[in-house]
Amino acid sequence: MTQTIRLYDIYHADLFSRAKANQLVNHISPKADTVILDFEGITFMSRSFTDELYNLVNTMQGKVFRYTGRNDDIRVMMEKVADGRTRERKLGIPPAQMLFFDTQSKLADFLVVQ
Amino acid sequence: MERVIIPNVSESEHIGSIFNHLVQVVEQTRHASGNAIVWDFSDVTFLHPFFLAPLAIFRQQKDLDIRCENITLQMQSYLNSIHFDRMLHFENAARETAEQVMAQYADQSYIPLCSFSMTDENKDTFSSIARNIIVRQANVSAAVTTPVSYFLSELIDNIYEHSGSPNGYLFSQYIENEQCIDLCIADSGITIPGNYKRVGLYQEEIDGDPAEALRLANEGRSTKNRPDAENRGYGISTSKCMLVEGLGGSFFMLSGSAFHRYERQSLNYYADISRFFHWNGTLILLRIPVNAPDGFNYIDYLE
């Protein structure tokens, strides 16, 4: 059987947290062989939610997941997360200084000019 | 009676200078603990949001009996408005109820000091409603609306996943002159160095240096990766890059006995201050421009 899950009905417009993504499993019928996740009305999906959704989709054996109603941001977010699982991570952060202050007055002197 | 003078912290002060004021007031107050304490506002005509919010959180966390004196009428009115003395608390309120409470701030320039219980439902509901109000107050451009959602969702989810804090804290102030939002997100949990210690990961690299623990967290070294993938730890690092490099904003993090400041490539450091200072929990300050530079697309900053 095919099951359609309207995410807005469960979560409203925002898909924020990992815990919420994990709760999705409770809405999936064991009898469903195809699950359609309907994103109509969803305006934002966080990276964390997307990451957990990726786990869920890839660990539910024997079920096919399809998506409908995704806006561009959601579609790209899903692509980024999937892409991140297949390649080594590269940090985009520039190197930072490591500082140590042993007294409050030294910290104060530093912060006044910085 | 111990008297702590609260400094005037003007709108133009930079985050470093504001933090310096905070350290001094917190330390003076701590040394006075056990005695009746007065925070003396005689010198105050303005208090920067990045000073005010941590000060209120510190007071709430410590449950200190502090009397505030010599406050001007104008300042008292503002402190009352932002719930400085008693934060608004959201404890598993129904979405409609929380929306009703927050709706009264839709036409203000601030979200008052709020605490919210860290349950699955409550934190997401609160974050979503807070985001709606922030975006409306500042008339945030379309290009910045999704980053604001991104910062709130990732940083508050981190509190839930890692801090063990029963509550989160949030305060936001739109600064029209600067065309930016000053946003404070905090918890009273086990701190980032404390979390690495609890799970026993990266202890050789950290080697007792809390600043190193902050660096690892900010570079995405998660304590909860799956065995087969580095799938976690993106929240802080991508939020930071998006904010600072993408939008030209500022990022500040204080956790336990270390802090991190990132405002541009030349102002990017971690500092160990464990010899003389400890903050209970983690505090994150974000200065978010309400308009994005030309060509900004948040997707470019997703890893």
CSV table of C-alpha atoms in Angstrom, one decimal:
chain,number,residue,atom,x,y,z
A,1,MET,CA,0.0,0.0,0.0
A,2,THR,CA,1.0,3.6,-0.5
A,3,GLN,CA,0.8,6.0,2.5
A,4,THR,CA,0.9,9.7,2.2
A,5,ILE,CA,2.0,11.7,5.3
A,6,ARG,CA,1.3,15.4,5.3
A,7,LEU,CA,4.1,16.8,7.4
A,8,TYR,CA,2.4,20.1,8.0
A,9,ASP,CA,-0.4,18.3,9.8
A,10,ILE,CA,2.1,16.9,12.3
A,11,TYR,CA,4.7,19.6,12.6
A,12,HIS,CA,3.2,22.9,11.3
A,13,ALA,CA,5.4,24.9,9.0
A,14,ASP,CA,8.8,24.3,10.6
A,15,LEU,CA,10.8,21.1,10.8
A,16,PHE,CA,13.3,22.1,13.4
A,17,SER,CA,14.8,19.3,15.5
A,18,ARG,CA,16.3,15.8,15.4
A,19,ALA,CA,13.9,14.6,18.0
A,20,LYS,CA,10.9,15.6,15.8
A,21,ALA,CA,12.3,13.8,12.8
A,22,ASN,CA,12.7,10.7,14.9
A,23,GLN,CA,9.1,10.9,15.9
A,24,LEU,CA,8.1,10.5,12.2
A,25,VAL,CA,8.6,6.7,12.5
A,26,ASN,CA,5.5,6.6,14.7
A,27,HIS,CA,3.4,7.9,11.8
A,28,ILE,CA,4.6,5.4,9.2
A,29,SER,CA,2.4,2.3,8.7
A,30,PRO,CA,4.1,-1.0,8.9
A,31,LYS,CA,1.9,-2.1,6.0
A,32,ALA,CA,3.1,0.8,3.7
A,33,ASP,CA,5.6,-0.2,1.0
A,34,THR,CA,5.6,3.3,-0.5
A,35,VAL,CA,5.6,6.3,1.8
A,36,ILE,CA,5.0,9.7,0.2
A,37,LEU,CA,6.2,12.6,2.4
A,38,ASP,CA,4.2,15.7,1.5
A,39,PHE,CA,6.0,18.9,2.3
A,40,GLU,CA,3.2,21.2,1.2
A,41,GLY,CA,3.1,24.2,3.6
A,42,ILE,CA,6.5,23.4,5.1
A,43,THR,CA,8.6,26.6,4.8
A,44,PHE,CA,11.8,25.5,6.7
A,45,MET,CA,13.6,22.3,7.4
A,46,SER,CA,16.7,22.4,9.5
A,47,ARG,CA,19.9,20.5,8.7
A,48,SER,CA,19.5,18.5,11.9
A,49,PHE,CA,15.9,17.4,11.0
A,50,THR,CA,17.1,16.6,7.5
A,51,ASP,CA,20.0,14.5,8.8
A,52,GLU,CA,17.7,12.4,11.0
A,53,LEU,CA,15.2,12.1,8.1
A,54,TYR,CA,18.1,10.7,6.0
A,55,ASN,CA,18.8,8.1,8.7
A,56,LEU,CA,15.2,7.1,8.9
A,57,VAL,CA,14.7,6.8,5.1
A,58,ASN,CA,17.9,4.8,4.8
A,59,THR,CA,17.2,2.4,7.6
A,60,MET,CA,13.6,1.5,6.9
A,61,GLN,CA,14.2,-1.7,4.9
A,62,GLY,CA,11.6,-2.6,2.3
A,63,LYS,CA,10.0,0.9,2.0
A,64,VAL,CA,10.3,3.3,-0.8
A,65,PHE,CA,10.1,7.0,0.1
A,66,ARG,CA,8.9,9.7,-2.3
A,67,TYR,CA,8.7,13.4,-1.8
A,68,THR,CA,6.2,15.9,-2.9
A,69,GLY,CA,5.6,19.6,-2.3
A,70,ARG,CA,9.2,20.5,-1.5
A,71,ASN,CA,10.3,24.1,-1.9
A,72,ASP,CA,13.8,24.7,-3.4
A,73,ASP,CA,15.4,25.2,0.1
A,74,ILE,CA,14.2,21.9,1.3
A,75,ARG,CA,15.2,20.1,-1.8
A,76,VAL,CA,18.7,21.6,-1.7
A,77,MET,CA,19.0,20.8,2.0
A,78,MET,CA,18.2,17.2,1.4
A,79,GLU,CA,20.8,17.1,-1.4
A,80,LYS,CA,23.5,18.7,0.8
A,81,VAL,CA,22.9,16.2,3.6
A,82,ALA,CA,23.0,13.2,1.2
A,83,ASP,CA,26.1,14.6,-0.4
A,84,GLY,CA,27.7,15.0,3.0
A,85,ARG,CA,27.3,11.3,3.7
A,86,THR,CA,29.3,10.3,0.7
A,87,ARG,CA,32.4,12.5,1.0
A,88,GLU,CA,35.0,13.5,3.5
A,89,ARG,CA,34.1,16.6,5.5
A,90,LYS,CA,36.0,19.8,4.7
A,91,LEU,CA,35.9,22.6,7.2
A,92,GLY,CA,35.2,26.0,5.8
A,93,ILE,CA,36.3,27.8,9.0
A,94,PRO,CA,39.5,29.8,9.0
A,95,PRO,CA,42.1,29.0,11.7
A,96,ALA,CA,41.7,30.9,14.9
A,97,GLN,CA,44.1,32.1,17.6
A,98,MET,CA,44.2,30.2,20.9
A,99,LEU,CA,44.7,32.6,23.8
A,100,PHE,CA,45.2,32.2,27.5
A,101,PHE,CA,44.6,34.8,30.3
A,102,ASP,CA,45.7,34.1,33.8
A,103,THR,CA,44.2,37.2,35.4
A,104,GLN,CA,41.1,39.3,34.9
A,105,SER,CA,43.1,42.4,34.4
A,106,LYS,CA,45.1,40.9,31.5
A,107,LEU,CA,41.8,39.9,29.9
A,108,ALA,CA,40.4,43.4,30.5
A,109,ASP,CA,43.5,45.0,28.9
A,110,PHE,CA,43.1,42.8,25.9
A,111,LEU,CA,39.3,43.2,25.5
A,112,VAL,CA,39.5,47.0,25.7
A,113,VAL,CA,41.4,47.2,22.5
A,114,GLN,CA,39.9,44.2,20.7
B,1,MET,CA,25.4,45.1,52.2
B,2,GLU,CA,27.7,44.7,49.1
B,3,ARG,CA,27.2,47.3,46.4
B,4,VAL,CA,28.1,46.5,42.8
B,5,ILE,CA,28.2,49.4,40.4
B,6,ILE,CA,26.5,48.5,37.1
B,7,PRO,CA,28.4,50.3,34.3
B,8,ASN,CA,26.8,52.2,31.4
B,9,VAL,CA,27.2,49.9,28.4
B,10,SER,CA,26.4,52.0,25.4
B,11,GLU,CA,25.0,50.9,22.0
B,12,SER,CA,28.3,51.5,20.3
B,13,GLU,CA,30.4,49.2,22.5
B,14,HIS,CA,31.9,46.1,20.8
B,15,ILE,CA,31.3,42.6,22.0
B,16,GLY,CA,34.7,42.3,23.6
B,17,SER,CA,34.2,45.4,25.7
B,18,ILE,CA,30.7,44.4,26.7
B,19,PHE,CA,32.0,41.0,27.8
B,20,ASN,CA,34.6,42.7,29.9
B,21,HIS,CA,31.9,44.6,31.7
B,22,LEU,CA,30.0,41.4,32.3
B,23,VAL,CA,33.0,39.6,33.7
B,24,GLN,CA,33.6,42.4,36.2
B,25,VAL,CA,30.0,42.6,37.4
B,26,VAL,CA,29.7,38.8,37.7
B,27,GLU,CA,32.9,38.5,39.6
B,28,GLN,CA,32.1,41.3,42.0
B,29,THR,CA,28.7,39.8,42.6
B,30,ARG,CA,30.1,36.3,43.2
B,31,HIS,CA,32.6,37.7,45.7
B,32,ALA,CA,29.8,39.4,47.5
B,33,SER,CA,27.6,36.2,47.7
B,34,GLY,CA,26.5,35.4,51.2
B,35,ASN,CA,25.8,39.1,51.8
B,36,ALA,CA,22.9,41.2,50.7
B,37,ILE,CA,23.8,42.5,47.3
B,38,VAL,CA,22.8,45.7,45.6
B,39,TRP,CA,23.2,46.3,41.9
B,40,ASP,CA,23.6,50.1,41.7
B,41,PHE,CA,22.4,51.5,38.4
B,42,SER,CA,23.4,55.2,39.2
B,43,ASP,CA,25.7,55.3,36.2
B,44,VAL,CA,23.3,53.7,33.7
B,45,THR,CA,21.5,55.5,30.9
B,46,PHE,CA,21.8,52.6,28.5
B,47,LEU,CA,22.5,48.9,28.7
B,48,HIS,CA,23.5,47.0,25.7
B,49,PRO,CA,21.4,43.9,25.0
B,50,PHE,CA,24.5,41.7,25.0
B,51,PHE,CA,25.2,42.9,28.6
B,52,LEU,CA,21.7,42.9,29.8
B,53,ALA,CA,20.6,39.5,28.8
B,54,PRO,CA,23.6,37.6,30.3
B,55,LEU,CA,23.2,39.7,33.5
B,56,ALA,CA,19.6,38.6,33.8
B,57,ILE,CA,20.4,35.0,33.1
B,58,PHE,CA,23.2,35.0,35.7
B,59,ARG,CA,20.9,36.4,38.2
B,60,GLN,CA,18.2,33.8,37.4
B,61,GLN,CA,20.7,30.9,37.4
B,62,LYS,CA,22.2,31.8,40.7
B,63,ASP,CA,18.8,32.7,42.3
B,64,LEU,CA,20.6,35.5,44.1
B,65,ASP,CA,18.9,37.9,46.3
B,66,ILE,CA,19.9,41.1,44.5
B,67,ARG,CA,18.3,44.4,44.9
B,68,CYS,CA,18.5,46.9,42.0
B,69,GLU,CA,18.7,50.5,43.0
B,70,ASN,CA,19.0,54.0,41.5
B,71,ILE,CA,17.4,53.1,38.3
B,72,THR,CA,16.0,55.9,36.2
B,73,LEU,CA,12.3,55.8,35.4
B,74,GLN,CA,13.0,55.3,31.7
B,75,MET,CA,15.4,52.4,32.4
B,76,GLN,CA,13.0,50.8,34.9
B,77,SER,CA,10.3,50.9,32.3
B,78,TYR,CA,12.5,49.2,29.8
B,79,LEU,CA,13.7,46.6,32.4
B,80,ASN,CA,10.0,45.9,33.2
B,81,SER,CA,9.2,45.5,29.5
B,82,ILE,CA,11.9,43.0,28.9
B,83,HIS,CA,11.1,41.0,32.1
B,84,PHE,CA,14.5,41.6,33.6
B,85,ASP,CA,13.4,40.8,37.1
B,86,ARG,CA,11.2,37.8,36.2
B,87,MET,CA,11.6,36.1,32.8
B,88,LEU,CA,8.7,34.9,30.8
B,89,HIS,CA,8.6,31.2,31.2
B,90,PHE,CA,7.2,28.7,28.6
B,91,GLU,CA,6.5,25.3,30.1
B,92,ASN,CA,4.9,23.0,27.5
B,93,ALA,CA,2.3,25.6,26.6
B,94,ALA,CA,0.0,24.8,23.7
B,95,ARG,CA,1.1,26.5,20.5
B,96,GLU,CA,-2.0,28.7,20.4
B,97,THR,CA,-1.3,29.9,24.0
B,98,ALA,CA,2.3,30.6,23.4
B,99,GLU,CA,1.4,32.5,20.2
B,100,GLN,CA,-1.0,34.6,22.1
B,101,VAL,CA,1.5,35.5,24.7
B,102,MET,CA,4.2,36.4,22.1
B,103,ALA,CA,1.8,38.2,19.8
B,104,GLN,CA,1.9,41.2,22.1
B,105,TYR,CA,5.5,41.7,21.2
B,106,ALA,CA,5.0,41.6,17.4
B,107,ASP,CA,5.0,45.4,17.2
B,108,GLN,CA,7.8,45.9,19.7
B,109,SER,CA,11.5,45.9,18.9
B,110,TYR,CA,12.4,43.1,21.4
B,111,ILE,CA,11.5,39.7,22.6
B,112,PRO,CA,11.6,39.8,26.4
B,113,LEU,CA,13.9,37.6,28.4
B,114,CYS,CA,12.3,34.2,28.1
B,115,SER,CA,13.1,30.8,29.5
B,116,PHE,CA,11.6,27.7,27.9
B,117,SER,CA,11.6,24.1,29.1
B,118,MET,CA,13.7,21.8,26.9
B,119,THR,CA,11.2,19.3,25.9
B,120,ASP,CA,10.8,18.0,22.3
B,121,GLU,CA,7.6,19.9,21.6
B,122,ASN,CA,8.1,23.0,23.7
B,123,LYS,CA,11.5,24.1,22.4
B,124,ASP,CA,10.5,23.7,18.8
B,125,THR,CA,7.2,25.5,19.3
B,126,PHE,CA,8.9,28.3,21.1
B,127,SER,CA,11.7,28.6,18.6
B,128,SER,CA,9.2,28.7,15.7
B,129,ILE,CA,7.1,31.4,17.4
B,130,ALA,CA,10.1,33.4,18.4
B,131,ARG,CA,11.4,33.3,14.8
B,132,ASN,CA,8.1,34.6,13.5
B,133,ILE,CA,8.2,37.6,15.9
B,134,ILE,CA,11.9,38.4,15.3
B,135,VAL,CA,11.4,38.4,11.5
B,136,ARG,CA,8.3,40.6,11.8
B,137,GLN,CA,9.8,43.1,14.2
B,138,ALA,CA,12.8,43.8,12.1
B,139,ASN,CA,11.2,43.4,8.8
B,140,VAL,CA,13.9,40.9,8.0
B,141,SER,CA,14.7,40.5,4.3
B,142,ALA,CA,13.7,37.3,2.6
B,143,ALA,CA,17.4,36.3,2.2
B,144,VAL,CA,18.0,36.5,5.9
B,145,THR,CA,14.7,34.9,7.1
B,146,THR,CA,16.0,31.3,6.5
B,147,PRO,CA,19.4,32.0,8.2
B,148,VAL,CA,17.5,33.2,11.3
B,149,SER,CA,15.5,30.0,11.3
B,150,TYR,CA,18.7,28.1,10.8
B,151,PHE,CA,20.5,29.7,13.7
B,152,LEU,CA,17.6,29.2,16.1
B,153,SER,CA,16.9,25.6,15.1
B,154,GLU,CA,20.5,24.5,15.2
B,155,LEU,CA,21.7,26.3,18.3
B,156,ILE,CA,18.6,25.5,20.4
B,157,ASP,CA,18.7,21.8,19.2
B,158,ASN,CA,22.3,21.7,20.4
B,159,ILE,CA,21.2,22.7,23.8
B,160,TYR,CA,18.7,19.9,23.8
B,161,GLU,CA,21.1,17.3,22.5
B,162,HIS,CA,24.1,18.1,24.5
B,163,SER,CA,23.7,20.4,27.5
B,164,GLY,CA,21.4,18.5,29.8
B,165,SER,CA,19.9,21.9,30.7
B,166,PRO,CA,16.3,21.8,31.8
B,167,ASN,CA,15.6,25.2,30.3
B,168,GLY,CA,16.9,27.4,27.4
B,169,TYR,CA,16.9,31.2,27.5
B,170,LEU,CA,16.3,33.6,24.7
B,171,PHE,CA,16.4,37.4,24.3
B,172,SER,CA,16.3,39.5,21.1
B,173,GLN,CA,16.5,43.2,20.5
B,174,TYR,CA,16.2,44.8,17.1
B,175,ILE,CA,18.6,47.8,16.8
B,176,GLU,CA,17.1,50.0,14.1
B,177,ASN,CA,20.1,52.4,13.9
B,178,GLU,CA,22.4,49.5,13.1
B,179,GLN,CA,19.9,47.5,11.0
B,180,CYS,CA,20.6,44.4,13.0
B,181,ILE,CA,19.2,42.0,15.5
B,182,ASP,CA,21.1,41.2,18.7
B,183,LEU,CA,20.1,37.7,19.7
B,184,CYS,CA,21.1,35.9,22.8
B,185,ILE,CA,20.6,32.1,23.2
B,186,ALA,CA,21.7,30.4,26.4
B,187,ASP,CA,21.4,27.4,28.7
B,188,SER,CA,22.4,26.4,32.2
B,189,GLY,CA,23.8,23.0,31.3
B,190,ILE,CA,27.0,21.1,31.6
B,191,THR,CA,29.0,23.4,29.2
B,192,ILE,CA,30.8,22.3,26.1
B,193,PRO,CA,34.0,21.2,27.9
B,194,GLY,CA,31.8,19.4,30.4
B,195,ASN,CA,30.0,17.5,27.7
B,196,TYR,CA,33.2,16.3,26.1
B,197,LYS,CA,34.4,15.2,29.6
B,198,ARG,CA,31.1,13.4,30.3
B,199,VAL,CA,31.3,11.3,27.2
B,200,GLY,CA,35.1,10.9,27.4
B,201,LEU,CA,35.8,12.0,23.8
B,202,TYR,CA,38.7,14.1,22.5
B,203,GLN,CA,40.3,14.3,26.0
B,204,GLU,CA,43.8,14.0,24.7
B,205,GLU,CA,43.3,16.9,22.3
B,206,ILE,CA,41.5,19.0,24.9
B,207,ASP,CA,44.1,18.2,27.6
B,208,GLY,CA,42.3,20.3,30.2
B,209,ASP,CA,42.1,23.4,28.1
B,210,PRO,CA,38.4,24.5,27.9
B,211,ALA,CA,39.2,26.8,24.9
B,212,GLU,CA,40.4,23.8,23.0
B,213,ALA,CA,37.0,22.1,23.7
B,214,LEU,CA,35.2,25.1,22.3
B,215,ARG,CA,37.4,25.0,19.2
B,216,LEU,CA,36.5,21.3,18.7
B,217,ALA,CA,32.8,22.0,19.1
B,218,ASN,CA,33.0,25.0,16.7
B,219,GLU,CA,34.8,22.9,14.1
B,220,GLY,CA,32.1,20.3,14.2
B,221,ARG,CA,33.6,17.5,16.4
B,222,SER,CA,30.4,16.0,17.6
B,223,THR,CA,30.0,13.6,20.5
B,224,LYS,CA,27.1,11.9,18.7
B,225,ASN,CA,28.4,10.9,15.3
B,226,ARG,CA,27.0,7.7,13.8
B,227,PRO,CA,29.6,4.9,13.7
B,228,ASP,CA,29.6,5.0,9.9
B,229,ALA,CA,29.5,8.7,9.2
B,230,GLU,CA,30.6,12.2,10.4
B,231,ASN,CA,27.0,13.3,10.2
B,232,ARG,CA,26.8,15.6,13.2
B,233,GLY,CA,28.4,18.8,14.3
B,234,TYR,CA,27.4,21.0,11.4
B,235,GLY,CA,25.1,23.2,13.4
B,236,ILE,CA,27.6,25.6,15.0
B,237,SER,CA,30.2,25.7,12.2
B,238,THR,CA,27.7,26.4,9.4
B,239,SER,CA,25.7,28.9,11.5
B,240,LYS,CA,28.9,30.8,12.2
B,241,CYS,CA,30.2,30.9,8.6
B,242,MET,CA,26.7,31.9,7.3
B,243,LEU,CA,26.5,34.7,9.9
B,244,VAL,CA,30.0,36.1,9.8
B,245,GLU,CA,31.3,35.4,6.4
B,246,GLY,CA,28.0,35.5,4.6
B,247,LEU,CA,26.0,38.2,6.3
B,248,GLY,CA,28.8,40.2,7.9
B,249,GLY,CA,27.5,39.6,11.4
B,250,SER,CA,29.2,38.7,14.7
B,251,PHE,CA,29.4,35.5,16.8
B,252,PHE,CA,30.3,35.1,20.4
B,253,MET,CA,30.2,32.0,22.6
B,254,LEU,CA,30.9,31.6,26.3
B,255,SER,CA,30.9,28.2,27.8
B,256,GLY,CA,32.2,27.3,31.3
B,257,SER,CA,35.7,28.8,31.5
B,258,ALA,CA,36.4,29.7,27.8
B,259,PHE,CA,35.0,32.0,25.2
B,260,HIS,CA,35.1,32.3,21.5
B,261,ARG,CA,34.8,35.4,19.4
B,262,TYR,CA,34.5,35.5,15.6
B,263,GLU,CA,33.6,38.7,13.8
B,264,ARG,CA,35.9,38.6,10.8
B,265,GLN,CA,38.9,36.6,9.7
B,266,SER,CA,41.3,38.9,11.7
B,267,LEU,CA,39.1,38.7,14.8
B,268,ASN,CA,38.8,35.0,15.4
B,269,TYR,CA,40.0,33.5,18.7
B,270,TYR,CA,39.3,31.2,21.5
B,271,ALA,CA,40.3,32.1,25.1
B,272,ASP,CA,40.9,30.1,28.2
B,273,ILE,CA,39.9,32.1,31.3
B,274,SER,CA,39.7,29.2,33.7
B,275,ARG,CA,42.0,30.8,36.2
B,276,PHE,CA,39.5,33.4,37.3
B,277,PHE,CA,36.1,32.9,35.6
B,278,HIS,CA,33.4,30.3,35.2
B,279,TRP,CA,30.0,30.6,33.6
B,280,ASN,CA,27.4,28.0,34.4
B,281,GLY,CA,26.3,26.8,31.0
B,282,THR,CA,26.7,28.2,27.5
B,283,LEU,CA,25.8,31.6,26.2
B,284,ILE,CA,25.7,32.5,22.5
B,285,LEU,CA,25.4,36.1,21.2
B,286,LEU,CA,24.6,36.7,17.5
B,287,ARG,CA,24.6,40.1,15.8
B,288,ILE,CA,22.5,39.4,12.7
B,289,PRO,CA,22.2,42.1,10.0
B,290,VAL,CA,18.6,42.3,8.8
B,291,ASN,CA,19.7,42.8,5.1
B,292,ALA,CA,22.0,40.4,3.3
B,293,PRO,CA,24.9,41.6,1.1
B,294,ASP,CA,24.2,41.3,-2.7
B,295,GLY,CA,24.7,37.8,-3.9
B,296,PHE,CA,24.3,36.2,-0.5
B,297,ASN,CA,22.6,32.8,-0.6
B,298,TYR,CA,22.5,30.7,2.6
B,299,ILE,CA,22.8,27.5,0.6
B,300,ASP,CA,26.4,28.4,-0.2
B,301,TYR,CA,27.2,28.0,3.5
B,302,LEU,CA,25.7,24.6,4.0
B,303,GLU,CA,28.3,21.9,4.2
